[in-house]
PDB file of C-alpha atoms in Angstrom:
ATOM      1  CA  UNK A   1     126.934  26.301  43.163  1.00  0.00           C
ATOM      2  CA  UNK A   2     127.897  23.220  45.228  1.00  0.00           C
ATOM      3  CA  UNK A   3     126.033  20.415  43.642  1.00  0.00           C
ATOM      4  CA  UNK A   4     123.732  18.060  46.132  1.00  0.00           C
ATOM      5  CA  UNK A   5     124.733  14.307  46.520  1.00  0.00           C
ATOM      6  CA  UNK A   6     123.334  11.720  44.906  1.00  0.00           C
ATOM      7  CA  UNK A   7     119.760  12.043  43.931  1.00  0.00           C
ATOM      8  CA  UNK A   8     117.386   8.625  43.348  1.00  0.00           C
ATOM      9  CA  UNK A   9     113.810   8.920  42.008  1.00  0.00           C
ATOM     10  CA  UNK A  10     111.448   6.429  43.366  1.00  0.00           C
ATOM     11  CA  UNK A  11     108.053   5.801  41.309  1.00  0.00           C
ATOM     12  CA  UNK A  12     105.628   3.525  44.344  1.00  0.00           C
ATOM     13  CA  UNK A  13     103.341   1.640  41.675  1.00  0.00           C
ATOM     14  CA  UNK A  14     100.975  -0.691  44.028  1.00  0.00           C
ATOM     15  CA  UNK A  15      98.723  -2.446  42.032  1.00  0.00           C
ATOM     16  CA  UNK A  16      95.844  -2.708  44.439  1.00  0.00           C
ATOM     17  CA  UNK A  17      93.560   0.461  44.425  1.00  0.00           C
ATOM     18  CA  UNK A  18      89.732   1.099  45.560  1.00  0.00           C
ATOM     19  CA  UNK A  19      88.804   2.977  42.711  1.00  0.00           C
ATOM     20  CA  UNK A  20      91.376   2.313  40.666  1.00  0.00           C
ATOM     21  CA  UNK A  21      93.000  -1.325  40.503  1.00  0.00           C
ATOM     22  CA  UNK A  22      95.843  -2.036  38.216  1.00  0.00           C
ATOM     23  CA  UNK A  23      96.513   1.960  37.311  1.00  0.00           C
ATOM     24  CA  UNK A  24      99.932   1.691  37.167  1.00  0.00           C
ATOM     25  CA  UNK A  25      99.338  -0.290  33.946  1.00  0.00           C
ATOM     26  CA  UNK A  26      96.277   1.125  32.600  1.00  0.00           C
ATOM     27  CA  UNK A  27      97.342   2.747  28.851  1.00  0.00           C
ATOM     28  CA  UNK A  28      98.367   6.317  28.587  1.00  0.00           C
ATOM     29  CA  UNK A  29      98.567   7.285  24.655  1.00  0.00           C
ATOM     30  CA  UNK A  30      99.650   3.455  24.141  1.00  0.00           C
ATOM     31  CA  UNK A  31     101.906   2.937  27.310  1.00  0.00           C
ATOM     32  CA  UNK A  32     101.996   1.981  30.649  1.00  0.00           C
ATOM     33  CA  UNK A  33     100.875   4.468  33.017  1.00  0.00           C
ATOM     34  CA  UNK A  34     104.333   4.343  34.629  1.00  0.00           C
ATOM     35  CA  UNK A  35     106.074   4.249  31.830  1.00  0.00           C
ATOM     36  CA  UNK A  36     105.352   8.049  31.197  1.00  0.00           C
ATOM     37  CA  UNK A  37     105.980   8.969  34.830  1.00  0.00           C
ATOM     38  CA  UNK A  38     109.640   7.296  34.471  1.00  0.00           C
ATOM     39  CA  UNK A  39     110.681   9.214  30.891  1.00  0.00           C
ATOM     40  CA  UNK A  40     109.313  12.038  32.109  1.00  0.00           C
ATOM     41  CA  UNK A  41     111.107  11.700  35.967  1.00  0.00           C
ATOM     42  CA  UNK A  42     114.584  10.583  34.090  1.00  0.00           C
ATOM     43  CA  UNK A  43     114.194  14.065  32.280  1.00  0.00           C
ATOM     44  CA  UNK A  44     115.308  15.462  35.461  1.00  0.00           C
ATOM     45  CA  UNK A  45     118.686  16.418  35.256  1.00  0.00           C
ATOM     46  CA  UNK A  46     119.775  16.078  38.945  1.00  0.00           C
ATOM     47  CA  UNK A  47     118.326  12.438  39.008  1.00  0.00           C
ATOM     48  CA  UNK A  48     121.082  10.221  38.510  1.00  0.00           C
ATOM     49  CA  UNK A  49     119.257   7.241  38.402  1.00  0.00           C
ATOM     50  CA  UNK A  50     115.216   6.624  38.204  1.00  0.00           C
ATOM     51  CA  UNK A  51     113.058   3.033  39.547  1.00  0.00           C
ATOM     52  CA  UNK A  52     109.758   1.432  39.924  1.00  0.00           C
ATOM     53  CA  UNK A  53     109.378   0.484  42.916  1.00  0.00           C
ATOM     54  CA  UNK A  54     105.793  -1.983  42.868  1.00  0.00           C
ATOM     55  CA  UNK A  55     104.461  -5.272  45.037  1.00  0.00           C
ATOM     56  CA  UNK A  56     102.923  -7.022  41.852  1.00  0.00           C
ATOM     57  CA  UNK A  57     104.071  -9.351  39.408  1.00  0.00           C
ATOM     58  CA  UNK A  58     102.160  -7.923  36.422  1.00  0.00           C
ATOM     59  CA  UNK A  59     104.124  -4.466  37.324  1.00  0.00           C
ATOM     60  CA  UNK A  60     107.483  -5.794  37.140  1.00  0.00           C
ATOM     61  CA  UNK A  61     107.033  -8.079  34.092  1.00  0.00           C
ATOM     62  CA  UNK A  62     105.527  -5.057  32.321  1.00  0.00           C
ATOM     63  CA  UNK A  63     108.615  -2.993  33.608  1.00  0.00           C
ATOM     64  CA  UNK A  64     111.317  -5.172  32.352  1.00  0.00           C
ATOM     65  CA  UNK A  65     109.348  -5.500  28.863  1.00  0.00           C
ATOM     66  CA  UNK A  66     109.463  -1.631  28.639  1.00  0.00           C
ATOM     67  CA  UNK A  67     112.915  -1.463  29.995  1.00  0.00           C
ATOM     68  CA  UNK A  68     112.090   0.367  32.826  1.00  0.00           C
ATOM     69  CA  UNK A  69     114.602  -0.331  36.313  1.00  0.00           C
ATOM     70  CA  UNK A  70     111.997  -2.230  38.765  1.00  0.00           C
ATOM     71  CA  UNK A  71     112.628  -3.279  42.853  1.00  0.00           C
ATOM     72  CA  UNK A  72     110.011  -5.825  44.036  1.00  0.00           C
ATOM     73  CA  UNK A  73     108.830  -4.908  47.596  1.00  0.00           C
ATOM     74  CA  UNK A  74     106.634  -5.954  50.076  1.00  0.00           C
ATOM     75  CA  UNK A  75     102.819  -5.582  49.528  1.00  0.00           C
ATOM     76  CA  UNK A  76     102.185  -4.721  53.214  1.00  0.00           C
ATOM     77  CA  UNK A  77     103.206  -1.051  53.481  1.00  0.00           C
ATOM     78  CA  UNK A  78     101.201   1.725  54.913  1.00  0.00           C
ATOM     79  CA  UNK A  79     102.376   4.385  52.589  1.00  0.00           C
ATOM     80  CA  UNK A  80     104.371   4.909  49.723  1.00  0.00           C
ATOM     81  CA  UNK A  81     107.039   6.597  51.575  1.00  0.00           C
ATOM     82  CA  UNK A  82     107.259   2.972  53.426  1.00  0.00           C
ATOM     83  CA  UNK A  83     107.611   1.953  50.069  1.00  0.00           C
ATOM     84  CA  UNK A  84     110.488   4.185  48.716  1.00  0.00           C
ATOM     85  CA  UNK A  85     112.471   3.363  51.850  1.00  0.00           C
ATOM     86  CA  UNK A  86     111.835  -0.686  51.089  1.00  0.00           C
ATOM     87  CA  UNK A  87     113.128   0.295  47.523  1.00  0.00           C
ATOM     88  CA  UNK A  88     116.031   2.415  48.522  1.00  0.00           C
ATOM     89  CA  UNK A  89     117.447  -0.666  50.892  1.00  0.00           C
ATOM     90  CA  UNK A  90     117.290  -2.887  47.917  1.00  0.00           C
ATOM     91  CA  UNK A  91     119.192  -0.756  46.101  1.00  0.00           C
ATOM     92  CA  UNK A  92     122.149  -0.469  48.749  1.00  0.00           C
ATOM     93  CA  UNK A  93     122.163   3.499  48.843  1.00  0.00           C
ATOM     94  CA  UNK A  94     123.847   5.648  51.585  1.00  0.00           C
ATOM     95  CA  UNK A  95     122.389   7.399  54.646  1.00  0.00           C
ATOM     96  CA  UNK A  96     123.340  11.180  53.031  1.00  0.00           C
ATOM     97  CA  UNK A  97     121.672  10.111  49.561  1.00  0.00           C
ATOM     98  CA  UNK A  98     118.464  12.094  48.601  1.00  0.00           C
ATOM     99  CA  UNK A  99     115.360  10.149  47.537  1.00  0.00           C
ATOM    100  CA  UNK A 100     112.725  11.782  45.475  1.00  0.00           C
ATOM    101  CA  UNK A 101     109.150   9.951  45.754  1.00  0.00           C
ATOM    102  CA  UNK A 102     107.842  10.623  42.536  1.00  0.00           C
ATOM    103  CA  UNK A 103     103.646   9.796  42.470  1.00  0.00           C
ATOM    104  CA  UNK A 104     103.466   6.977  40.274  1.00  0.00           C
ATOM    105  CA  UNK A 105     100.218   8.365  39.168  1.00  0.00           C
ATOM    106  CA  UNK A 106     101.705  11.289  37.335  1.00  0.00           C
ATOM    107  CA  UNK A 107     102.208  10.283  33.846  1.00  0.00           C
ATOM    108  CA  UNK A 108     102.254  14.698  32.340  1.00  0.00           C
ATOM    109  CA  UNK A 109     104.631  14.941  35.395  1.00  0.00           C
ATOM    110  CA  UNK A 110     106.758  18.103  35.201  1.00  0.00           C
ATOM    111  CA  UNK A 111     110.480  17.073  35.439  1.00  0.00           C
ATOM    112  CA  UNK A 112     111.631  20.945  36.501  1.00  0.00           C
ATOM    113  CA  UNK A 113     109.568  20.198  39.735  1.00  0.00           C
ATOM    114  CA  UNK A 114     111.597  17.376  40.570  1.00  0.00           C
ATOM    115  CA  UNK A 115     114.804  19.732  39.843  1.00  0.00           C
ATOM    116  CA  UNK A 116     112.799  22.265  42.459  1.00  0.00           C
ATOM    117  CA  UNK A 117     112.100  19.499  45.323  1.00  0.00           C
ATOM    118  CA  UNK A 118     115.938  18.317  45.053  1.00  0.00           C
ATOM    119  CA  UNK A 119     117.629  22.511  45.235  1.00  0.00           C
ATOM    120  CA  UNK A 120     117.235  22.923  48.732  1.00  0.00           C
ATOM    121  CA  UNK A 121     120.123  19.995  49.559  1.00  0.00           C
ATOM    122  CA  UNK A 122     122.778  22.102  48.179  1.00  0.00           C
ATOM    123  CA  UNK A 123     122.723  22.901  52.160  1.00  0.00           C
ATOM    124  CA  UNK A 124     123.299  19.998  54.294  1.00  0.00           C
ATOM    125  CA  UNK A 125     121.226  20.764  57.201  1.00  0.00           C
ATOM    126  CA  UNK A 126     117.873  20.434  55.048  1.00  0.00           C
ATOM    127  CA  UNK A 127     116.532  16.638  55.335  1.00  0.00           C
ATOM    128  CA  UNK A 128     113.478  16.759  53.960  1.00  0.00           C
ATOM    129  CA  UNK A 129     111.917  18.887  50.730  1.00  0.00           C
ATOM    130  CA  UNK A 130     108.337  19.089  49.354  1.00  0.00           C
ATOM    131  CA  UNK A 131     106.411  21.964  46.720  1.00  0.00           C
ATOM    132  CA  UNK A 132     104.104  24.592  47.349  1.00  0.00           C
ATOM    133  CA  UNK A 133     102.040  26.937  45.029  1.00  0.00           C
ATOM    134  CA  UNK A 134      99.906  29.483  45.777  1.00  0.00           C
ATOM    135  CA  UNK A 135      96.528  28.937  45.457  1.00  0.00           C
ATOM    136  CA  UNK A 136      92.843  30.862  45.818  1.00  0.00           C
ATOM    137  CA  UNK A 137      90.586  31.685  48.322  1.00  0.00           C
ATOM    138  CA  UNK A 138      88.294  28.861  46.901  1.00  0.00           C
ATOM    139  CA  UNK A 139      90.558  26.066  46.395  1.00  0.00           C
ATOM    140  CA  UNK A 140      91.825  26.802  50.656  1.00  0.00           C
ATOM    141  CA  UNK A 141      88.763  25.874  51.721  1.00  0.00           C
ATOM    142  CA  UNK A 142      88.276  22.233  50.276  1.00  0.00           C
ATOM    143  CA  UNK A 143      89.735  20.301  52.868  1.00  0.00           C
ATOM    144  CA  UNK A 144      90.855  17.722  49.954  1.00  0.00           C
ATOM    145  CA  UNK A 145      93.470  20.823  49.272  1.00  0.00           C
ATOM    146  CA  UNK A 146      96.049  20.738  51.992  1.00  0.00           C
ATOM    147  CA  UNK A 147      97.378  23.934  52.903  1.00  0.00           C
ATOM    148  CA  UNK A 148     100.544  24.649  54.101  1.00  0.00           C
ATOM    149  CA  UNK A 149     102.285  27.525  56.344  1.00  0.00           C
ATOM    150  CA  UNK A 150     106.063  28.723  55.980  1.00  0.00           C
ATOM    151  CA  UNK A 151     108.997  30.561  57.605  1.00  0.00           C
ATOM    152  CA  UNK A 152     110.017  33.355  55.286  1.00  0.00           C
ATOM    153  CA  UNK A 153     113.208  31.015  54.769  1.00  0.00           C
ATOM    154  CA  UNK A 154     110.822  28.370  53.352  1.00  0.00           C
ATOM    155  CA  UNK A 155     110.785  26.056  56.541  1.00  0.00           C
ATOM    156  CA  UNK A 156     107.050  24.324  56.790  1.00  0.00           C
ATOM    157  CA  UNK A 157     105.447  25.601  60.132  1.00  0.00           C
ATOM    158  CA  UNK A 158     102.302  23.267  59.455  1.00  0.00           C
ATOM    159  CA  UNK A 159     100.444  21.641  56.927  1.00  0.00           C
ATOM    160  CA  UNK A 160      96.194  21.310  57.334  1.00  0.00           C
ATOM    161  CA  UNK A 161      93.182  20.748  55.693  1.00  0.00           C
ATOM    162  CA  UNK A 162      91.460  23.718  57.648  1.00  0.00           C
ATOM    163  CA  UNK A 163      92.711  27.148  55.201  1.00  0.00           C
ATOM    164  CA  UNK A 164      94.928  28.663  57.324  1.00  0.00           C
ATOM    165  CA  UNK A 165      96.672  30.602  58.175  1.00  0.00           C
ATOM    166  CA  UNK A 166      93.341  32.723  59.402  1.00  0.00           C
ATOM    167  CA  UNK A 167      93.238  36.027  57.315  1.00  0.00           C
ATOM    168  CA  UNK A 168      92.044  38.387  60.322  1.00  0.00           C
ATOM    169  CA  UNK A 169      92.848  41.612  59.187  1.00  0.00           C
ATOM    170  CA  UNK A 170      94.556  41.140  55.887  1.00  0.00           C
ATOM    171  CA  UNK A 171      94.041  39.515  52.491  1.00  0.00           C
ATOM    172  CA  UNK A 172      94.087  35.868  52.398  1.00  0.00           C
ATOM    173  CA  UNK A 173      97.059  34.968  50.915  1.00  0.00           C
ATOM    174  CA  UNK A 174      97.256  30.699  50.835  1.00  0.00           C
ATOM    175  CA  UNK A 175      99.786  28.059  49.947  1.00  0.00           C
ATOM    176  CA  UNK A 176      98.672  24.731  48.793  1.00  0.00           C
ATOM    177  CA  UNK A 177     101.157  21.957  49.501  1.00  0.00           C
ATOM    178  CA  UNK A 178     101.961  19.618  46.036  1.00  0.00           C
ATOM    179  CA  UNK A 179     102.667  16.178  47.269  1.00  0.00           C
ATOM    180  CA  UNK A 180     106.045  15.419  45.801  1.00  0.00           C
ATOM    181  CA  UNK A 181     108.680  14.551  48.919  1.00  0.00           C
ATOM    182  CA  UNK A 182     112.760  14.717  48.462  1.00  0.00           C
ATOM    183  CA  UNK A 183     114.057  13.515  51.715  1.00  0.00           C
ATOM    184  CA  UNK A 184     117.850  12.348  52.986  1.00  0.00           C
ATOM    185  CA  UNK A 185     117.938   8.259  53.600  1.00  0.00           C
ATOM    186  CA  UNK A 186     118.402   8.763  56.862  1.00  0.00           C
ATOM    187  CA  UNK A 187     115.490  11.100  57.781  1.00  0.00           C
ATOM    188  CA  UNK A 188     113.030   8.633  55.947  1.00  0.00           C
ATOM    189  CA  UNK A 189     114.304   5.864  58.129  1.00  0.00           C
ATOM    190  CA  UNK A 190     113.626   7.827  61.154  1.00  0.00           C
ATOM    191  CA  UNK A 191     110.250   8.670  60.013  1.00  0.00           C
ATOM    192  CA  UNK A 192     109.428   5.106  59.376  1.00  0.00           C
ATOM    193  CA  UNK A 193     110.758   3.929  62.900  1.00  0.00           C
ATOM    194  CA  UNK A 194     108.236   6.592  64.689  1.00  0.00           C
ATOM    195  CA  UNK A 195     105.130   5.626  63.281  1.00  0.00           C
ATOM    196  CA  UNK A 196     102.180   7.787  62.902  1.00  0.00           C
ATOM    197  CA  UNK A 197     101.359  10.807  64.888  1.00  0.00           C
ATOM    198  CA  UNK A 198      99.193  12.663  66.949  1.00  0.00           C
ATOM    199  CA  UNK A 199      98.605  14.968  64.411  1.00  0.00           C
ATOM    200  CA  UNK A 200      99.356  13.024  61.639  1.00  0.00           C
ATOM    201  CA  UNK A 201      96.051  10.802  62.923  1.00  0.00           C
ATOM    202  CA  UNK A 202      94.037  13.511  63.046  1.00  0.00           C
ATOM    203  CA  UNK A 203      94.530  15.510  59.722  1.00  0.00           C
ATOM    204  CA  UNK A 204      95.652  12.177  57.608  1.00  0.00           C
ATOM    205  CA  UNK A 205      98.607  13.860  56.795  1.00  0.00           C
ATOM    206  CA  UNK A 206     101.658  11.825  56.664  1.00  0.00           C
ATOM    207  CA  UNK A 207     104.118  14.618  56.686  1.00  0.00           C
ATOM    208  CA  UNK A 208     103.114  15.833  60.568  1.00  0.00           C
ATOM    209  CA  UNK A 209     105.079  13.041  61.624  1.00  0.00           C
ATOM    210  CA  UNK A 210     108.466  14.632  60.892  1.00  0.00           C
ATOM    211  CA  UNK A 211     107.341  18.211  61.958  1.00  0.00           C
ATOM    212  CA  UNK A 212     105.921  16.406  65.333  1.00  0.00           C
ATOM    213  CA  UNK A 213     109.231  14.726  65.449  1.00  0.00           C
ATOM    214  CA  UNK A 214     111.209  18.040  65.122  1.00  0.00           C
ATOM    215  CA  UNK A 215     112.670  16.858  61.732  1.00  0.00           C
ATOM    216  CA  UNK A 216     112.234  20.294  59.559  1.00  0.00           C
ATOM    217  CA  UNK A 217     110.374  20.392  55.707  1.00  0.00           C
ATOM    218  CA  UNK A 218     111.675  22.656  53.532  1.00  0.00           C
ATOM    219  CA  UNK A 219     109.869  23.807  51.120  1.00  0.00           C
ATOM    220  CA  UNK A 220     109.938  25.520  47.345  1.00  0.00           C
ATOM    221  CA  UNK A 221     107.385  27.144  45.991  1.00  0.00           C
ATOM    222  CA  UNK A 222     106.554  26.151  42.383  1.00  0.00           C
ATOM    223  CA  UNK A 223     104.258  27.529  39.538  1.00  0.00           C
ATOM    224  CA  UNK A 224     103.361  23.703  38.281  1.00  0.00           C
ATOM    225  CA  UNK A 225     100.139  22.184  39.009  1.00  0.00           C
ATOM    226  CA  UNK A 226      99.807  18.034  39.248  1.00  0.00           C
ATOM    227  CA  UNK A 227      97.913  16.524  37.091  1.00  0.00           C
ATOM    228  CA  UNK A 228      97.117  13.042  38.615  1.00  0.00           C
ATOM    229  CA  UNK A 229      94.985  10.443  37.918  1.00  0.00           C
ATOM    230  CA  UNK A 230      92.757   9.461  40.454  1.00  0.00           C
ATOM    231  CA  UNK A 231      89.914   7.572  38.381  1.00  0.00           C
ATOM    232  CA  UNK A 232      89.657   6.131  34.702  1.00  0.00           C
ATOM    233  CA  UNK A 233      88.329   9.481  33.231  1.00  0.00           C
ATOM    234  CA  UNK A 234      90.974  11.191  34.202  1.00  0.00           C
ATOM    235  CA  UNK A 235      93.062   9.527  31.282  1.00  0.00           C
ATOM    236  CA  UNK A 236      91.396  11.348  28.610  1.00  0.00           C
ATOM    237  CA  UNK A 237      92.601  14.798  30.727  1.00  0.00           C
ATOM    238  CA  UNK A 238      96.188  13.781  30.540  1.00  0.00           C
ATOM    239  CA  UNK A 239      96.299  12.745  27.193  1.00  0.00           C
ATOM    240  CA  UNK A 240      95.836  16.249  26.333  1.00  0.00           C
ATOM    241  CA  UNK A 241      97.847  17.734  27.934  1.00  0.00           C
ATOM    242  CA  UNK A 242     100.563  14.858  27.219  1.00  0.00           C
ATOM    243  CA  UNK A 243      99.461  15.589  23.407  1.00  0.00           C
ATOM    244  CA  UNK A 244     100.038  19.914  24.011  1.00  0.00           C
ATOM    245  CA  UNK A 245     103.924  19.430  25.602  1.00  0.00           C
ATOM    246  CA  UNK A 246     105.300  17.407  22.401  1.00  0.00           C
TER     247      UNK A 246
END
């Protein structure tokens, strides 16, 4: 199999957060939040190289005492993905290289779904990548669960909030979408250049904007469920399961 070019992980670690300031640091099993999400992202074989990419001090001084690869960028960016692209100038990369943005909040991170959201560019017409998994009834209808449509050659048709697609005469069958994005240099400097969407306004979901914009998301469907952290208690959750996979 004809091997994809170079592939880049990029962990965004912003320091400021609502309901959760400083995360990135906050102590998983004795280290750095990020720390685990870079050993477990440079577990993925196709990465060939793995940074923090963070607009804080405290990050990158904590990053070089862990010896973990850090780019300082700008604290001004609307998204992460603005972030990753920041990161991915610093780092002098070409237009045809693939950039995975790994959630920097993912510390029992899978590394074979990184290896999932990079297959696709093995074909060169596929610029951008993300994860699916199937998920219930239930779970379709929280609108905090985005839900995602396909081509039957895994090409996104849309991504929602609403459950679609609308089950009229047959089973629901529903995709969630797992927000971990693998996209050419290239793409995710046109995507920046656009700025948001329509749609992209209305759902809050970044990822219209290159559908709207015609540039296609493939996607993979995976069996691995996230496991982020979204508040302090949810440290005790992946400790466990941080504690089961040794």
């Amino acid at each position: 199999m004809t091997m994809p070019p170079r592939c880049i992980g990029i962990i965004p670690a912003r320091y400021a957060s609502s309901r959760f300031p400083g995360k990135p640091l906050a102590p998983v099993l004795g280290r750095p939040m990020f720390w685990h999400v870079y050993t477990r992202a440079c577990r993925c074989p196709e990465l060939s190289q793995v940074v923090l990419a963070t607009d804080d001090e405290r990050i990158v001084h904590s990053a070089q005492n862990e010896g973990v690869p850090v780019v300082m960028t700008r604290s001004d960016h609307p998204s992460g993905s603005d972030r990753v692209l920041e990161a991915a100038e610093h780092l002098g990369l070409d237009e045809e290289d693939i950039l995975v943005n790994i959630q920097g909040d993912e510390p029992a991170l899978d590394p074979s779904m990184l290896s999932d959201v990079v297959r696709p560019f093995t074909q060169s017409a596929v610029r951008v990548g993300t994860l699916v998994r199937a998920i219930a009834e239930t779970e379709a209808r929280d609108p905090n669960v985005v839900k995602a449509v396909t081509a039957p050659d895994g090409r996104a048709l849309y991504f929602s909030r609403a459950p679609i697609p609308y089950p009229r005469d047959n089973v629901p069958a529903y995709l969630g979408h797992v927000g971990l994005y693998a996209y050419r240099l290239l793409s995710l400097k046109h995507f920046s250049s656009l700025g948001p969407s329509a749609l992209e306004q209305k759902e809050h979901l970044e990822q219209l904007r290159f559908l709207e914009a015609g540039i296609p998301i493939h996607t993979v469907q995976t069996a691995c469920r996230c496991h982020g952290v979204d508040c302090p208690d949810d440290i005790k959750r992946v400790e466990r399961i941080l504690k089961e996979s040794q």
